[in-house]
Amino acid sequence: MCGIVGAIAQRDVVPILIEGLKRLEYRGYDSSGIAVLNEGLQRVRRVGRVVEMENEALAQNLTGHMGIGHTRWATHGGVTESNAHPHFSQNGIAVVHNGIIENHEEQRARLKSLGYVFDSQTDTEVIAHLIHYYFKQSGDLFDATRHAVAELEGAYAIGVVTPQQPDILCCARVGCPLLIGVGEGENFFASDVSAIISATRNVIYLDEGDVALVTRDSIKIVDRAGNAVERPVRVSDLSADAVDLGPYQHYMQKEIHEQPRALTDTLEGLIAEGVSPALLGPDAETVLKDCDSVLILAAGTSHYASLVAKLWLESLAKIPCNVELGHEYRYRDSIPNPKQLIVTISQSGETLDTMEALKRAKALGHDKTLSICNVRESAIPRASRLVFYTRAGAEIGVASTKAFTTQLAALFILTLVLAKTRGHLTQQEEHDHLEALRHLPGSVQHALNLEPQIQAWAERFAHKEHALFLGRGLHYPIALEGALKLKEISYIHAEAYPAGELKHGPLALVDSNMPVVVIAPNDVLLEKVKSNMQEVHARGGELYIFADLDSHFGEAEGVHVIRTPRHMGVLSPIVHAVPVQLLAYHAALKKGTDVDKPRNLAKSVTVE
C-alpha cells in the first residue's frame, strides 16, 4: 500500500510532489509528507489527507529543486505525525518507503546498539538509519543504499535523498512497484505512472532487486547482484485526462459510467479477430493445447470474478477449474500438476498475495501461467508466460468497478479460447457468443440508465445497519460482490449467501429491519430463487430484487423490483454487477462517507 514519489529538476518540485501524492492517495491516506532540499532538508508532515500537508507546505512557502514524498497506509505504528514519512536519520538521510520490512525488529535492536535513536514506531526508520550507517563508511548515497537494501527482508520500494549529495536521488524496489519517469533535464520516480503523468509519459519500470541513481540528466541502474543494467524506456498509454474527474462527483461514479467503453475496448481484439489462442499471447496455443485443468489465484473482487469464471470454464470449456485465494494457496501444501493452467488476476498487477501465490506455483513446477491484469509492465504479467491485458483504463477509486467487469470479460475470452482449443465450441456457438458480446456494452449502458431508480432504493439503505445479498449459480458471486461494495464504501454490514442456503441458517437474521437484495435474472434457477424470496417475505423481510425485463413477477408490499435489460444468458453476471455497484455508491453518498477513499483501505494491496 502507501505511495511514494520523487523528483529532481531545475524548477521547484514541490507542486510536482504534491500533485503526485494526490494522484497516489488511492494507495493510502492516513498521513502524508514531503522533504525537499533547500539549504538542508526541509520537511512537512501531516496526519490526514494530502490537502492537509499541502496547506502547511504552502503556509511555509516550501520550495526546492529535489525532493521526495509519501502518502501512508498505516502498518507499523499508529496514525501520528511522528510515524508519517519521510523519515530522517542523523546528518540528513531522508527516506520514503512503501511495503513492510520483515526483519525490522532485529535491525532496530542492532542499530540501537550502535547508538541510533528511534523517533517513530515504523519499520521505515530502520531503513534511514541503516543507510546512514553505510553512508558514514563510504560517503556515497548510492553505495550506502545498495548495502542497506541487501540486508532488508520483506517488500519495499524506497526513495532516498541527502543534502550531502544534493544532485542525486536514489531508489530501489523488491516486491513493491516502482518506476522512473524520464524528462528533459529532470527525472522522477513513483509508485504509479499516474503520479508523474503531468510531467512525463516516458517511464522505466524497475525490475525486482533493482537499485537506481537518478540525477537531472542521467539514470544508473544496477540489479540485485550489483551489475549495471539497461531497462527500456516505455511510453505510458495513460493520459492526464484519464486521471481527471471531469463532470463526475467521484472517481467511483466516473469509473462505473466508463464500463461500456472499458468493455468495448477489452473485447475489441476478440470481436475483430474471432476466438483465437493468439489473444492470450504468441505462445498460447502451445501452452494451452495439453492443459487438463485450471487453477485461478486472486484476492478480493478479483476472487469473485474467478468464481464466475469457474462456472463458465466447467460448463462451456468442459475443463475442471479450482479457485483459491492467493494468500491461502501460498501457505498450504498442494499437489502440483504440470498440465494445469495457473491463472492470476490482479487489477494493479502488484497485489502481493497474488504475486507470492504465483511464485509459489512456479516453485512447485507449474510453467503454464497466464496473468489477467489492467496495468501494463507490472510485476505479475512480467512473471507470467501468457498475458491478457484488460483495457479498463486508470481505476482510481478504491472500490473496484470497471476493473471487475473487464476481468469478467477477459475470463469469458479465456473460456471461449479453451472451449475452442478443446473442441467444445462449434462455429455456430462461437458466432452466437460473439454476437452477445457485441451487445454487452449496450446492455451495461441500459443498466446504468437505471441509476435514478437505484438512487431511490439507496435512500432506504442509508439508514440500515445490515443487509443480506442473495444469488444462485453464476449470480452468487455477484451477490458477494454487491455485499463487498456496500460494506467497503457505506460501512453497512453486508453478507452474501447462495439463496438456497437461507434455510440452513441465515434466515434467522431476517426481519423488517434487514433489507434483502436478490439477484434474480430470468435463468433456469429463477423459480428456485422465487421460492427463496418467499421464505424471506413470509418472515417480514423486505426484498429488493434486480430482475430482467423478461421476468414475470411484480412489486408488492415489501417487494421492490428493478428490471435490468433482457436476460443476457451466460453474460448476465457482467450486466448485474452494475446495479449493485450503483446501490453501494448511492447508499454511501446518502450516508456521507468518503466514497473514493473508504476508511482503513487502500487500492493497491502490496503488503501481506
mmCIF file of C-alpha atoms in Angstrom, residues 277 283-294 317-320 337-342 365-369 385-386 417-418 420-423:
data_model
loop_
_atom_site.group_PDB
_atom_site.id
_atom_site.type_symbol
_atom_site.label_atom_id
_atom_site.label_comp_id
_atom_site.label_asym_id
_atom_site.label_seq_id
_atom_site.Cartn_x
_atom_site.Cartn_y
_atom_site.Cartn_z
ATOM 1 C CA PRO A 277 -5.381 -18.545 -28.638
ATOM 2 C CA ASP A 283 2.872 -18.851 -27.178
ATOM 3 C CA ALA A 284 -0.703 -19.540 -26.087
ATOM 4 C CA GLU A 285 -1.533 -22.375 -28.467
ATOM 5 C CA THR A 286 1.488 -24.357 -27.264
ATOM 6 C CA VAL A 287 0.732 -23.653 -23.600
ATOM 7 C CA LEU A 288 -2.978 -24.462 -23.777
ATOM 8 C CA LYS A 289 -3.102 -27.490 -26.047
ATOM 9 C CA ASP A 290 -2.473 -30.096 -23.331
ATOM 10 C CA CYS A 291 -3.950 -28.282 -20.297
ATOM 11 C CA ASP A 292 -6.165 -30.621 -18.308
ATOM 12 C CA SER A 293 -7.364 -28.204 -15.611
ATOM 13 C CA VAL A 294 -7.291 -24.578 -14.456
ATOM 14 C CA ALA A 317 -14.943 -25.428 -21.950
ATOM 15 C CA LYS A 318 -15.593 -28.682 -20.063
ATOM 16 C CA ILE A 319 -12.383 -28.270 -18.090
ATOM 17 C CA PRO A 320 -12.056 -28.701 -14.295
ATOM 18 C CA ASN A 337 0.020 -30.745 -11.761
ATOM 19 C CA PRO A 338 2.301 -29.700 -14.651
ATOM 20 C CA LYS A 339 -0.665 -29.782 -17.044
ATOM 21 C CA GLN A 340 -2.657 -27.288 -15.002
ATOM 22 C CA LEU A 341 -3.020 -23.702 -16.242
ATOM 23 C CA ILE A 342 -2.323 -21.227 -13.435
ATOM 24 C CA GLY A 365 6.942 -26.666 -11.196
ATOM 25 C CA HIS A 366 3.945 -25.004 -12.842
ATOM 26 C CA ASP A 367 5.086 -23.354 -16.075
ATOM 27 C CA LYS A 368 1.688 -22.828 -17.730
ATOM 28 C CA THR A 369 0.910 -19.382 -16.362
ATOM 29 C CA ARG A 385 4.165 -16.796 -19.600
ATOM 30 C CA LEU A 386 0.871 -15.586 -21.093
ATOM 31 C CA VAL A 417 -10.398 -19.891 -26.190
ATOM 32 C CA LEU A 418 -10.170 -23.040 -24.053
ATOM 33 C CA LYS A 420 -12.378 -23.913 -28.920
ATOM 34 C CA THR A 421 -8.935 -25.386 -28.225
ATOM 35 C CA ARG A 422 -10.548 -28.426 -26.587
ATOM 36 C CA GLY A 423 -13.124 -28.914 -29.353
#
